[in-house]
Short mmCIF file of C-alpha atoms in Angstrom, two decimals:
data_model
loop_
_atom_site.label_atom_id
_atom_site.label_comp_id
_atom_site.label_asym_id
_atom_site.label_seq_id
_atom_site.Cartn_x
_atom_site.Cartn_y
_atom_site.Cartn_z
CA MET A 2 9.76 -13.42 -29.52
CA THR A 3 6.71 -12.58 -27.43
CA PRO A 4 5.09 -9.21 -28.28
CA PRO A 5 5.95 -6.59 -25.65
CA GLY A 6 2.27 -5.86 -24.95
CA GLU A 7 1.76 -9.38 -23.60
CA ARG A 8 3.07 -10.72 -20.33
CA ALA A 9 4.29 -14.16 -21.33
CA ARG A 10 5.46 -16.24 -18.46
CA GLY A 11 6.89 -19.53 -19.53
CA SER A 12 6.62 -22.91 -17.90
CA ALA A 13 10.09 -22.64 -16.39
CA THR A 14 9.91 -22.23 -12.63
CA THR A 15 12.30 -21.34 -9.88
CA GLN A 16 12.89 -23.69 -6.98
CA ARG A 17 10.07 -22.87 -4.59
CA PRO A 18 10.50 -24.65 -1.26
CA GLU A 19 7.60 -24.66 1.15
CA ASN A 20 7.55 -21.74 3.54
CA PRO A 21 8.21 -23.31 6.98
CA ARG A 22 6.37 -20.49 8.73
CA LEU A 23 3.18 -21.30 6.83
CA ALA A 24 3.53 -25.00 7.59
CA GLU A 25 3.35 -24.24 11.31
CA LEU A 26 0.21 -22.08 11.13
CA PRO A 27 -2.95 -23.47 12.72
CA ASP A 28 -6.17 -23.69 10.70
CA GLU A 29 -7.82 -21.09 12.90
CA LEU A 30 -6.62 -18.26 15.12
CA THR A 31 -8.51 -16.48 17.88
CA GLY A 32 -9.41 -12.99 16.79
CA TYR A 33 -8.99 -13.85 13.11
CA GLY A 34 -10.98 -17.01 12.50
CA ALA A 35 -10.35 -19.67 9.87
CA LEU A 36 -7.38 -19.05 7.61
CA TRP A 37 -6.19 -20.52 4.34
CA ARG A 38 -2.66 -20.65 3.06
CA TYR A 39 -1.44 -18.93 -0.06
CA SER A 40 -1.01 -21.02 -3.20
CA ASP A 41 0.46 -20.02 -6.55
CA ASP A 42 -2.08 -22.32 -8.17
CA ASN A 43 -5.27 -20.72 -6.80
CA ARG A 44 -5.35 -16.98 -6.22
CA GLN A 45 -9.05 -16.28 -6.55
CA PRO A 46 -10.69 -14.53 -3.58
CA ARG A 47 -13.03 -16.76 -1.65
CA GLU A 48 -15.27 -13.84 -0.79
CA THR A 49 -17.72 -12.07 -3.07
CA LEU A 50 -18.65 -8.42 -3.39
CA SER A 51 -21.42 -7.38 -1.02
CA ALA A 52 -23.90 -4.54 -1.41
CA PRO A 53 -22.84 -1.14 -0.06
CA GLU A 54 -24.76 0.50 2.76
CA ALA A 55 -27.92 2.31 1.72
CA PRO A 56 -27.55 6.03 0.84
CA ARG A 57 -28.09 8.40 3.76
CA PRO A 58 -30.65 11.21 3.59
CA LEU A 59 -29.43 14.57 2.34
CA ARG A 60 -29.74 16.69 5.47
CA LYS A 61 -27.54 18.65 7.84
CA LYS A 62 -25.46 16.23 9.88
CA MET A 63 -23.38 18.33 12.26
CA LEU A 64 -22.57 16.99 15.74
CA LYS A 65 -21.11 18.96 18.63
CA ASP A 66 -17.89 16.95 19.07
CA LEU A 67 -16.32 13.49 18.95
CA HIS A 68 -18.04 12.47 22.19
CA ALA A 69 -21.35 13.11 20.46
CA ALA A 70 -20.19 10.92 17.56
CA PHE A 71 -19.48 8.05 19.96
CA ASP A 72 -23.01 8.41 21.35
CA ALA A 73 -24.69 8.74 17.95
CA CYS A 74 -22.85 5.69 16.57
CA GLU A 75 -23.31 3.68 19.79
CA ILE A 76 -19.63 2.69 19.86
CA ALA A 77 -19.15 -0.08 22.41
CA ASP A 78 -16.50 -2.58 23.53
CA GLY A 79 -15.15 -4.71 20.69
CA ALA A 80 -16.15 -2.31 17.90
CA THR A 81 -14.15 -2.11 14.69
CA LEU A 82 -13.17 1.46 13.84
CA SER A 83 -11.51 2.42 10.56
CA PHE A 84 -9.23 5.32 9.65
CA HIS A 85 -7.13 6.37 6.66
CA HIS A 86 -3.60 7.67 6.24
CA HIS A 87 -3.75 10.43 3.63
CA LEU A 88 -1.98 12.78 6.06
CA ARG A 89 0.56 10.01 6.71
CA ASN A 90 2.89 11.10 9.55
CA GLY A 91 0.82 14.25 10.04
CA ASP A 92 -2.46 12.51 10.94
CA ALA A 93 -4.10 13.62 14.21
CA VAL A 94 -7.52 11.97 13.93
CA LEU A 95 -6.71 8.41 15.01
CA ASN A 96 -5.09 9.66 18.22
CA ALA A 97 -7.97 12.03 18.96
CA VAL A 98 -10.62 9.34 18.52
CA LEU A 99 -8.79 6.79 20.66
CA GLU A 100 -8.28 9.38 23.38
CA ILE A 101 -12.09 9.70 23.57
CA ALA A 102 -12.43 5.92 23.63
CA ALA A 103 -9.96 5.72 26.52
CA VAL A 104 -11.83 8.39 28.51
CA ARG A 105 -15.00 6.36 28.02
CA GLY A 106 -13.34 3.23 29.38
CA LEU A 107 -13.87 1.10 26.29
CA SER A 108 -11.91 -2.08 25.61
CA GLY A 109 -11.19 -4.66 22.94
CA LEU A 110 -11.44 -2.29 19.96
CA ARG A 111 -10.20 -3.38 16.55
CA ILE A 112 -8.44 -0.67 14.54
CA ALA A 113 -8.51 -0.82 10.73
CA MET A 114 -6.03 1.90 9.75
CA SER A 115 -4.81 1.84 6.16
CA SER A 116 -1.25 2.70 7.34
CA LEU A 117 0.39 3.50 10.68
CA PHE A 118 3.21 6.01 11.23
CA PRO A 119 5.38 7.26 14.12
CA VAL A 120 2.80 9.97 14.85
CA HIS A 121 0.48 7.19 16.03
CA ALA A 122 2.77 6.32 18.97
CA PRO A 123 -0.06 6.91 21.55
CA LEU A 124 -1.63 3.73 20.18
CA VAL A 125 1.09 1.76 22.00
CA GLU A 126 -0.34 2.63 25.41
CA HIS A 127 -3.85 1.84 24.19
CA ILE A 128 -2.64 -1.64 23.18
CA ARG A 129 -1.03 -2.19 26.56
CA SER A 130 -4.14 -1.01 28.43
CA GLY A 131 -6.44 -3.35 26.51
CA LEU A 132 -8.36 -0.56 24.78
CA VAL A 133 -7.12 -1.96 21.46
CA ASN A 134 -6.58 -5.67 20.92
CA GLY A 135 -6.68 -5.96 17.14
CA ILE A 136 -5.02 -4.09 14.25
CA TRP A 137 -5.64 -4.47 10.52
CA THR A 138 -3.34 -2.36 8.36
CA ASP A 139 -1.43 -2.29 5.07
CA TYR A 140 1.77 -0.73 6.40
CA ALA A 141 3.34 0.22 9.74
CA ILE A 142 6.53 1.95 10.87
CA GLY A 143 7.61 3.40 14.18
CA PRO A 144 6.57 2.60 17.76
CA VAL A 145 3.35 0.78 16.83
CA ALA A 146 5.24 -1.49 14.44
CA ARG A 147 7.69 -2.35 17.22
CA GLU A 148 4.83 -3.01 19.63
CA ILE A 149 3.25 -5.43 17.16
CA VAL A 150 6.49 -7.41 16.96
CA ALA A 151 6.69 -7.39 20.76
CA GLY A 152 3.46 -9.39 20.74
CA THR A 153 1.41 -7.38 23.24
CA LEU A 154 -1.74 -7.28 21.08
CA GLY A 155 -4.54 -9.55 22.20
CA CYS A 156 -4.43 -11.30 18.82
CA PRO A 157 -2.02 -11.15 15.87
CA ALA A 158 -2.09 -8.00 13.76
CA VAL A 159 -3.14 -8.44 10.13
CA PHE A 160 -1.11 -6.90 7.30
CA GLN A 161 -2.96 -6.56 4.02
CA THR A 162 -2.30 -5.12 0.59
CA HIS A 163 -4.09 -1.97 -0.54
CA GLY A 164 -6.22 -4.06 -2.87
CA GLY A 165 -6.65 -6.74 -0.22
CA ARG A 166 -7.94 -4.21 2.31
CA SER A 167 -10.52 -3.04 -0.22
CA ARG A 168 -11.50 -6.64 -0.96
CA ALA A 169 -11.92 -7.44 2.73
CA ILE A 170 -14.06 -4.34 3.39
CA ALA A 171 -16.23 -4.75 0.29
CA SER A 172 -16.87 -8.44 1.07
CA ARG A 173 -17.41 -7.57 4.76
CA ARG A 174 -14.69 -9.99 5.76
CA LEU A 175 -13.43 -6.87 7.53
CA ALA A 176 -16.72 -5.49 8.82
CA ILE A 177 -16.41 -1.86 9.92
CA ASP A 178 -18.72 -0.53 12.59
CA VAL A 179 -17.67 3.11 12.31
CA ALA A 180 -15.40 4.78 9.76
CA PHE A 181 -13.77 8.03 10.86
CA VAL A 182 -12.86 10.00 7.74
CA ALA A 183 -10.38 12.84 8.25
CA ALA A 184 -11.24 15.57 5.74
CA PRO A 185 -9.51 18.92 5.20
CA VAL A 186 -12.88 20.37 4.13
CA ALA A 187 -16.46 19.13 4.40
CA ASP A 188 -19.94 20.55 4.10
CA VAL A 189 -22.70 20.31 6.70
CA TYR A 190 -24.39 17.59 4.64
CA GLY A 191 -21.38 15.25 4.79
CA GLY A 192 -19.60 15.81 1.49
CA ALA A 193 -15.83 15.72 2.03
CA SER A 194 -12.86 16.86 -0.07
CA GLY A 195 -9.13 16.38 0.17
CA ALA A 196 -8.43 19.04 -2.45
CA LEU A 197 -9.23 22.15 -0.44
CA GLY A 198 -8.27 23.91 2.78
CA ARG A 199 -5.17 24.36 4.92
CA ALA A 200 -4.65 20.60 5.32
CA ALA A 201 -5.28 19.68 1.66
CA CYS A 202 -3.85 16.19 1.15
CA GLY A 203 -5.10 15.17 -2.28
CA PRO A 204 -7.75 12.54 -3.13
CA LEU A 205 -9.29 10.52 -0.31
CA GLY A 206 -8.92 7.22 -2.13
CA TYR A 207 -8.81 4.89 0.88
CA PRO A 208 -11.88 6.06 2.83
CA MET A 209 -13.96 5.99 -0.36
CA VAL A 210 -14.19 2.24 0.22
CA ASP A 211 -14.76 2.56 3.98
CA ALA A 212 -17.57 5.07 3.40
CA ASP A 213 -19.40 2.67 1.08
CA TYR A 214 -19.40 -0.27 3.49
CA ALA A 215 -19.06 0.96 7.07
CA HIS A 216 -22.20 0.71 9.20
CA ARG A 217 -21.71 4.33 10.30
CA VAL A 218 -19.52 7.05 8.74
CA VAL A 219 -18.25 10.10 10.61
CA VAL A 220 -16.45 12.86 8.71
CA VAL A 221 -13.99 14.69 10.96
CA ALA A 222 -13.30 18.02 9.26
CA GLU A 223 -11.05 20.97 9.89
CA GLU A 224 -13.16 23.36 7.80
CA VAL A 225 -16.92 23.04 7.32
CA SER A 226 -18.94 24.83 4.65
CA THR A 227 -22.62 25.65 5.06
CA GLU A 228 -22.99 25.23 1.28
CA ARG A 229 -22.65 21.91 -0.53
CA LEU A 230 -19.23 21.25 -2.02
CA GLU A 231 -19.30 21.23 -5.79
CA ILE A 232 -16.79 18.38 -5.95
CA ALA A 233 -16.42 15.85 -3.14
CA ASP A 234 -14.22 12.77 -2.75
CA ILE A 235 -16.75 11.34 -0.28
CA ALA A 236 -20.38 11.94 -1.28
CA ALA A 237 -22.74 13.37 1.31
CA GLU A 238 -25.04 10.36 0.79
CA ARG A 239 -22.33 8.07 2.22
CA VAL A 240 -22.01 10.01 5.51
CA ASP A 241 -23.99 9.86 8.76
CA HIS A 242 -22.38 12.59 10.85
CA VAL A 243 -19.94 15.51 10.58
CA VAL A 244 -17.72 16.77 13.42
CA ALA A 245 -15.69 19.97 13.19
CA VAL A 246 -12.28 19.94 14.92
CA ASP A 247 -9.49 22.48 15.28
CA THR A 248 -7.07 20.35 13.29
CA ILE A 249 -6.98 17.01 11.50
CA GLY A 250 -3.18 17.13 11.45
CA ASP A 251 -0.12 18.56 9.77
CA PRO A 252 -0.05 18.35 5.95
CA ALA A 253 3.76 18.59 6.05
CA GLY A 254 3.69 15.02 7.38
CA ILE A 255 2.40 13.81 4.02
CA MET A 256 5.99 13.79 2.78
CA SER A 257 7.15 11.23 5.35
CA GLY A 258 8.94 8.40 3.59
CA ALA A 259 9.38 10.37 0.37
CA THR A 260 12.98 11.21 -0.49
CA HIS A 261 15.00 13.06 -3.09
CA PRO A 262 15.93 11.17 -6.26
CA ALA A 263 19.00 8.98 -5.80
CA SER A 264 22.17 10.82 -6.80
CA ASP A 265 24.94 8.60 -5.39
CA PRO A 266 26.93 6.40 -7.82
CA VAL A 267 25.35 3.11 -6.70
CA GLY A 268 21.84 4.48 -6.85
CA ARG A 269 22.43 6.04 -10.23
CA ARG A 270 23.77 2.78 -11.65
CA ILE A 271 20.67 0.90 -10.47
CA VAL A 272 18.47 3.56 -12.04
CA SER A 273 20.37 3.42 -15.32
CA LEU A 274 20.16 -0.37 -15.54
CA ALA A 275 16.48 -0.39 -14.61
CA VAL A 276 15.47 2.19 -17.22
CA ARG A 277 17.60 0.54 -19.90
CA ALA A 278 15.85 -2.74 -19.11
CA VAL A 279 12.40 -1.14 -19.35
CA ALA A 280 13.34 0.41 -22.69
CA ALA A 281 14.64 -2.95 -23.95
CA SER A 282 11.41 -4.68 -22.91
CA GLY A 283 9.58 -3.01 -25.79
CA LEU A 284 6.84 -1.65 -23.54
CA MET A 285 7.78 2.04 -23.71
CA VAL A 286 5.44 2.96 -26.55
CA ASP A 287 2.32 5.13 -26.89
CA GLY A 288 -0.05 4.32 -24.04
CA PHE A 289 2.76 3.24 -21.68
CA SER A 290 1.52 3.32 -18.07
CA PHE A 291 3.46 2.83 -14.89
CA GLN A 292 3.76 3.07 -11.12
CA THR A 293 6.96 3.84 -9.22
CA GLY A 294 7.45 4.40 -5.51
CA ALA A 295 8.61 7.41 -3.52
CA GLY A 296 12.10 6.18 -2.59
CA GLY A 297 15.33 7.57 -3.99
CA VAL A 298 15.83 4.99 -6.76
CA PRO A 299 12.19 4.92 -7.96
CA LEU A 300 12.01 8.73 -7.99
CA ALA A 301 15.19 8.97 -10.05
CA ALA A 302 13.86 6.23 -12.34
CA THR A 303 10.68 8.28 -12.85
CA GLN A 304 12.77 11.15 -14.21
CA GLU A 305 14.80 8.86 -16.47
CA ILE A 306 11.67 7.14 -17.78
CA GLY A 307 10.48 10.56 -18.86
CA ALA A 308 13.75 11.28 -20.66
CA GLU A 309 13.58 7.92 -22.47
CA MET A 310 9.97 8.50 -23.53
CA ARG A 311 10.86 11.91 -24.91
CA ARG A 312 13.63 10.32 -26.96
CA ASN A 313 11.13 7.76 -28.28
CA GLY A 314 8.47 10.39 -28.93
CA ALA A 315 5.97 8.24 -27.00
CA VAL A 316 2.81 9.64 -25.44
CA GLY A 317 2.03 8.11 -22.06
CA GLY A 318 -1.24 6.57 -21.00
CA PHE A 319 -1.44 7.05 -17.24
CA ILE A 320 0.63 7.19 -14.07
CA CYS A 321 -0.91 5.72 -10.95
CA GLY A 322 -0.28 4.98 -7.28
CA GLY A 323 1.06 7.26 -4.61
CA ILE A 324 1.77 10.44 -6.55
CA THR A 325 4.63 12.91 -6.00
CA GLY A 326 5.55 16.20 -7.59
CA SER A 327 8.00 14.28 -9.79
CA HIS A 328 5.14 12.29 -11.29
CA VAL A 329 3.16 15.49 -11.90
CA ALA A 330 6.12 17.15 -13.65
CA LEU A 331 6.58 14.07 -15.83
CA ALA A 332 2.88 13.94 -16.75
CA ARG A 333 3.07 17.56 -17.90
CA ASP A 334 6.33 17.18 -19.78
CA VAL A 335 6.05 13.92 -21.76
CA PRO A 336 2.96 14.16 -21.68
CA PHE A 337 0.75 11.51 -20.07
CA ARG A 338 -2.99 11.57 -20.64
CA GLU A 339 -3.85 11.33 -16.95
CA ILE A 340 -2.76 10.62 -13.41
CA LEU A 341 -4.91 8.11 -11.52
CA ASP A 342 -4.39 8.96 -7.87
CA VAL A 343 -5.28 7.08 -4.69
CA GLN A 344 -3.11 9.26 -2.45
CA CYS A 345 -0.54 12.04 -2.70
CA PHE A 346 2.98 11.67 -1.29
CA ASP A 347 3.77 15.38 -1.18
CA THR A 348 2.08 18.76 -1.20
CA ASP A 349 3.05 19.49 -4.83
CA ALA A 350 0.98 16.49 -5.89
CA ALA A 351 -1.91 17.61 -3.67
CA ARG A 352 -1.81 21.02 -5.35
CA SER A 353 -1.94 19.39 -8.78
CA TYR A 354 -4.98 17.36 -7.74
CA ARG A 355 -6.77 20.60 -6.92
CA GLU A 356 -5.73 22.42 -10.11
CA ASP A 357 -5.28 19.89 -12.94
CA GLY A 358 -8.32 18.30 -14.55
CA TRP A 359 -6.27 15.34 -15.84
CA HIS A 360 -5.25 14.46 -12.24
CA ARG A 361 -8.11 12.14 -11.28
CA ALA A 362 -9.02 10.52 -7.97
CA ILE A 363 -9.64 6.79 -7.80
CA SER A 364 -10.68 4.66 -4.85
CA ALA A 365 -8.42 1.97 -3.45
CA ALA A 366 -10.93 -0.54 -4.85
CA GLU A 367 -10.70 0.82 -8.39
CA TYR A 368 -6.93 0.90 -7.97
CA ALA A 369 -6.25 -2.64 -6.86
CA SER A 370 -9.11 -4.76 -5.48
CA PRO A 371 -9.25 -8.28 -6.94
CA LEU A 372 -13.05 -8.00 -6.64
CA HIS A 373 -13.13 -4.97 -8.95
CA PRO A 374 -14.02 -5.91 -12.56
CA ASN A 375 -11.17 -3.85 -14.08
CA PRO A 376 -8.68 -2.59 -11.48
CA VAL A 377 -6.09 -0.07 -12.59
CA VAL A 378 -3.20 -2.36 -11.59
CA ASP A 379 -4.25 -4.82 -14.28
CA ARG A 380 -3.69 -2.10 -16.91
CA LEU A 381 -0.13 -1.22 -15.88
CA SER A 382 2.73 -1.62 -18.32
CA LEU A 383 5.33 -1.32 -15.55
CA MET A 384 5.69 -1.39 -11.80
CA LEU A 385 9.11 -0.40 -10.47
CA LEU A 386 9.40 -0.57 -6.69
CA GLY A 387 12.03 -1.28 -4.07
CA ALA A 388 12.69 -4.29 -1.85
CA ALA A 389 14.10 -5.04 1.58
CA GLU A 390 14.98 -8.57 0.44
CA VAL A 391 14.68 -10.67 -2.72
CA ASP A 392 15.39 -14.38 -2.71
CA ARG A 393 16.32 -17.17 -5.08
CA SER A 394 12.66 -17.70 -6.00
CA PHE A 395 12.23 -13.94 -6.63
CA ASN A 396 9.99 -13.57 -3.58
CA VAL A 397 10.13 -9.99 -2.29
CA ASN A 398 10.06 -8.83 1.32
CA VAL A 399 9.05 -5.24 2.06
CA THR A 400 7.66 -6.06 5.52
CA LEU A 401 10.63 -6.99 7.73
CA GLY A 402 14.10 -5.53 8.16
CA GLY A 403 17.22 -7.57 8.77
CA ASN A 404 16.82 -6.93 12.51
CA GLY A 405 13.44 -8.69 12.66
CA GLN A 406 11.46 -5.46 13.01
CA ILE A 407 8.54 -4.39 10.82
CA ILE A 408 9.65 -1.70 8.36
CA GLY A 409 6.47 -1.20 6.37
CA GLY A 410 4.19 -3.68 4.67
CA GLY A 411 2.79 -4.72 1.33
CA GLY A 412 0.86 -1.58 0.43
CA GLY A 413 0.41 -1.72 -3.33
CA HIS A 414 3.54 -3.81 -3.99
CA PRO A 415 1.83 -7.22 -4.40
CA ASP A 416 -1.14 -5.67 -6.21
CA THR A 417 0.93 -3.93 -8.88
CA ALA A 418 3.30 -6.88 -9.32
CA ALA A 419 0.33 -9.16 -9.99
CA GLY A 420 -1.16 -6.83 -12.59
CA ALA A 421 1.70 -5.15 -14.44
CA LYS A 422 3.11 -6.51 -17.69
CA LEU A 423 6.61 -5.94 -16.27
CA ALA A 424 7.26 -6.07 -12.52
CA VAL A 425 10.71 -4.79 -11.51
CA ALA A 426 12.29 -4.91 -8.04
CA ALA A 427 15.20 -2.47 -7.84
CA THR A 428 17.46 -2.56 -4.81
CA ARG A 429 21.02 -2.38 -3.55
CA LEU A 430 22.90 -5.56 -2.68
CA THR A 431 23.00 -4.65 1.03
CA GLY A 432 21.28 -2.30 3.45
CA GLY A 433 22.29 -1.47 7.00
CA GLY A 434 24.98 -4.12 6.75
CA TYR A 435 22.45 -6.88 5.95
CA PRO A 436 22.31 -8.76 2.63
CA LYS A 437 19.27 -7.86 0.53
CA ILE A 438 19.61 -10.64 -2.06
CA VAL A 439 19.25 -13.84 -0.06
CA GLU A 440 18.53 -17.56 -0.24
CA ALA A 441 15.12 -17.13 1.39
CA VAL A 442 13.43 -13.89 2.45
CA SER A 443 12.47 -13.47 6.12
CA CYS A 444 8.91 -12.60 5.11
CA ILE A 445 7.20 -13.07 1.75
CA THR A 446 5.25 -9.95 0.86
CA THR A 447 5.11 -10.32 -2.93
CA PRO A 448 5.34 -13.86 -4.37
CA GLY A 449 8.17 -14.56 -6.81
CA ARG A 450 5.68 -15.74 -9.40
CA ASP A 451 4.85 -12.07 -10.05
CA VAL A 452 8.35 -10.54 -10.06
CA ASP A 453 9.91 -10.50 -13.52
CA LEU A 454 13.19 -8.71 -13.00
CA LEU A 455 15.61 -7.86 -10.19
CA VAL A 456 17.95 -4.89 -10.72
CA THR A 457 21.00 -4.25 -8.52
CA GLU A 458 24.26 -2.36 -8.92
CA ALA A 459 25.98 -5.69 -9.70
CA GLY A 460 23.65 -6.51 -12.58
CA LEU A 461 20.28 -8.06 -13.35
CA ALA A 462 18.50 -11.33 -12.65
CA VAL A 463 15.53 -12.41 -14.77
CA ASN A 464 12.88 -14.74 -13.38
CA PRO A 465 13.11 -18.07 -15.29
CA ARG A 466 9.38 -17.70 -15.94
CA ARG A 467 10.26 -14.87 -18.37
CA PRO A 468 12.57 -16.29 -21.06
CA ASP A 469 11.11 -13.73 -23.48
CA LEU A 470 12.32 -10.89 -21.27
CA ALA A 471 15.74 -12.48 -20.81
CA ALA A 472 16.15 -12.66 -24.59
CA ARG A 473 15.30 -8.98 -25.04
CA LEU A 474 17.71 -7.88 -22.32
CA GLN A 475 20.51 -10.04 -23.69
CA ASP A 476 19.96 -8.60 -27.17
CA ALA A 477 20.26 -5.11 -25.63
CA GLY A 478 23.63 -6.00 -24.08
CA LEU A 479 22.48 -5.57 -20.48
CA PRO A 480 24.56 -7.26 -17.73
CA ILE A 481 22.53 -10.29 -16.67
CA ALA A 482 24.39 -11.64 -13.66
CA GLY A 483 21.79 -14.16 -12.55
CA ILE A 484 20.29 -14.69 -9.12
CA ASP A 485 23.05 -17.00 -7.85
CA ALA A 486 25.75 -14.43 -8.55
CA LEU A 487 23.73 -11.65 -6.92
CA ILE A 488 23.14 -13.72 -3.79
CA GLU A 489 26.86 -14.37 -3.51
CA ALA A 490 27.74 -10.73 -4.16
CA ALA A 491 25.33 -9.57 -1.43
CA ARG A 492 26.67 -12.17 0.98
CA SER A 493 30.26 -11.09 0.38
CA GLN A 494 29.46 -7.41 1.02
CA ALA A 495 27.26 -7.85 4.10
CA ASN A 496 28.72 -7.66 7.59
CA LYS A 497 25.59 -8.63 9.52
CA ALA A 498 23.51 -11.80 9.55
CA PRO A 499 19.70 -11.31 9.50
CA TYR A 500 17.96 -11.83 12.83
CA VAL A 501 16.04 -15.13 13.01
CA PRO A 502 13.01 -14.85 15.35
CA GLU A 503 11.60 -18.01 16.88
CA GLY A 504 8.70 -16.69 18.94
CA PRO A 505 4.91 -17.02 18.55
CA ILE A 506 3.01 -15.30 15.74
CA ALA A 507 2.86 -11.51 16.10
CA ALA A 508 1.21 -10.72 12.75
CA LEU A 509 -0.36 -12.44 9.77
CA VAL A 510 0.54 -11.31 6.25
CA GLU A 511 -2.35 -11.61 3.81
CA TYR A 512 -1.97 -11.82 0.08
CA ARG A 513 -4.42 -9.70 -1.93
CA ASP A 514 -6.82 -12.66 -2.35
CA GLY A 515 -7.21 -13.06 1.44
CA SER A 516 -4.93 -16.06 1.83
CA ILE A 517 -2.07 -16.03 4.36
CA ILE A 518 1.21 -15.74 2.46
CA ASP A 519 3.44 -15.45 5.56
CA CYS A 520 3.57 -14.38 9.18
CA VAL A 521 5.73 -12.21 11.42
CA LEU A 522 7.10 -13.83 14.56
CA ARG A 523 7.68 -12.04 17.83
CA ALA A 524 11.19 -10.66 18.21
CA SER A 525 12.62 -9.79 21.62
CA ILE A 526 15.14 -7.18 20.48
#
């Protein structure tokens, strides 16, 4: 039997039919350029790491307002502006900057926002007016997501992974003219922190990358110190200008998308099966490291993982990803040696980042970039995340809902699945009346090659590439139903058929290496 510390994937393969949406893609698209299609057989980035921008002088960098920042950075038509989402549905900076751009009569801007939320609804009118004609993001929900599917952008939106966004920025495939970094607190020299102030949001892991490679960097801060910050997420040497504003947003919005741990019978059964499977895998030993999401099932699984580790007497290595108060409590209780944090998903986690020395910030590049020499995702024992759909080939969709609308995006899902020794998708058989275990997903976000195990309330399915895992789970007496049985069970419970769009391309879905793994078609619903 394969040692649990090694991820042995056998030669057995699932049936992997060609994705018809990829077959219809052109070799080049206006606004994107040449594209190449995803292949299981070659997943090396075609770009190489470029040199960061030169350090800026250490001097006072205050500007009067955002208008002055536009002048100082010479922002013109067609510029690419980047933003980050550490305040999630509480962010106010993207809207404020685009309001200035609209007043100035600019057009054709490209927006590189790490994630988009309902609070960014004003962006819809900027798309329709022509102010914005390109969007690069890792995740989108709300009015902007619906507008993307409607196809009103001048060119298809681009959905990336968190690691893929870092790769694209660091290779200058995604060349940023000006990065606007929302900071709860900054100093007059440009140093910025997410740990302090009224709007404390935790580490600024995403704009760390933007600040290294953007041609100009503007810190937009709610509180500005005349003295240098002792600890800064963004170093003063990476910043050109600082603008003080009344507010960068509402920190309560950080908790958007996060839920309470699942407590219903179906959710609890999925959690129980998932944690029993992880325990049976043999990975839950000293040094065990993991990432779970912020949904009900992953949060409940986080608690149960802690209970199982206490029973085993294991000492954890690290927890990474989007961090919640549940992760912090687990790290203190088991214990784990450290939390490696790109962003916080609630204010309890943000408080821990400020107070706990073992709660360490990492950039999105250190977290997941395939151009990084040792990304954190490659050191994970376990990733346990949700899914909107899983298909016969174990492909996972977390981009599209059954109604054809965008419900999120890859985020760190493909990155962690590629790196972890055990990649688990845990989901209910149906959602909103639609089947979630299907013959073929409506959009491939994470390729089935990287998904080891599917957990549902009706039992488990093990990817045929992992006969070693199947043997361990069988020995533990876990209910392995198989993918065929789970597809049929989901079909029998569903009362809605997934929407099948047939329109032009509304968005491209990049894999972490920069290849196109799928696309989103326009949906007139």
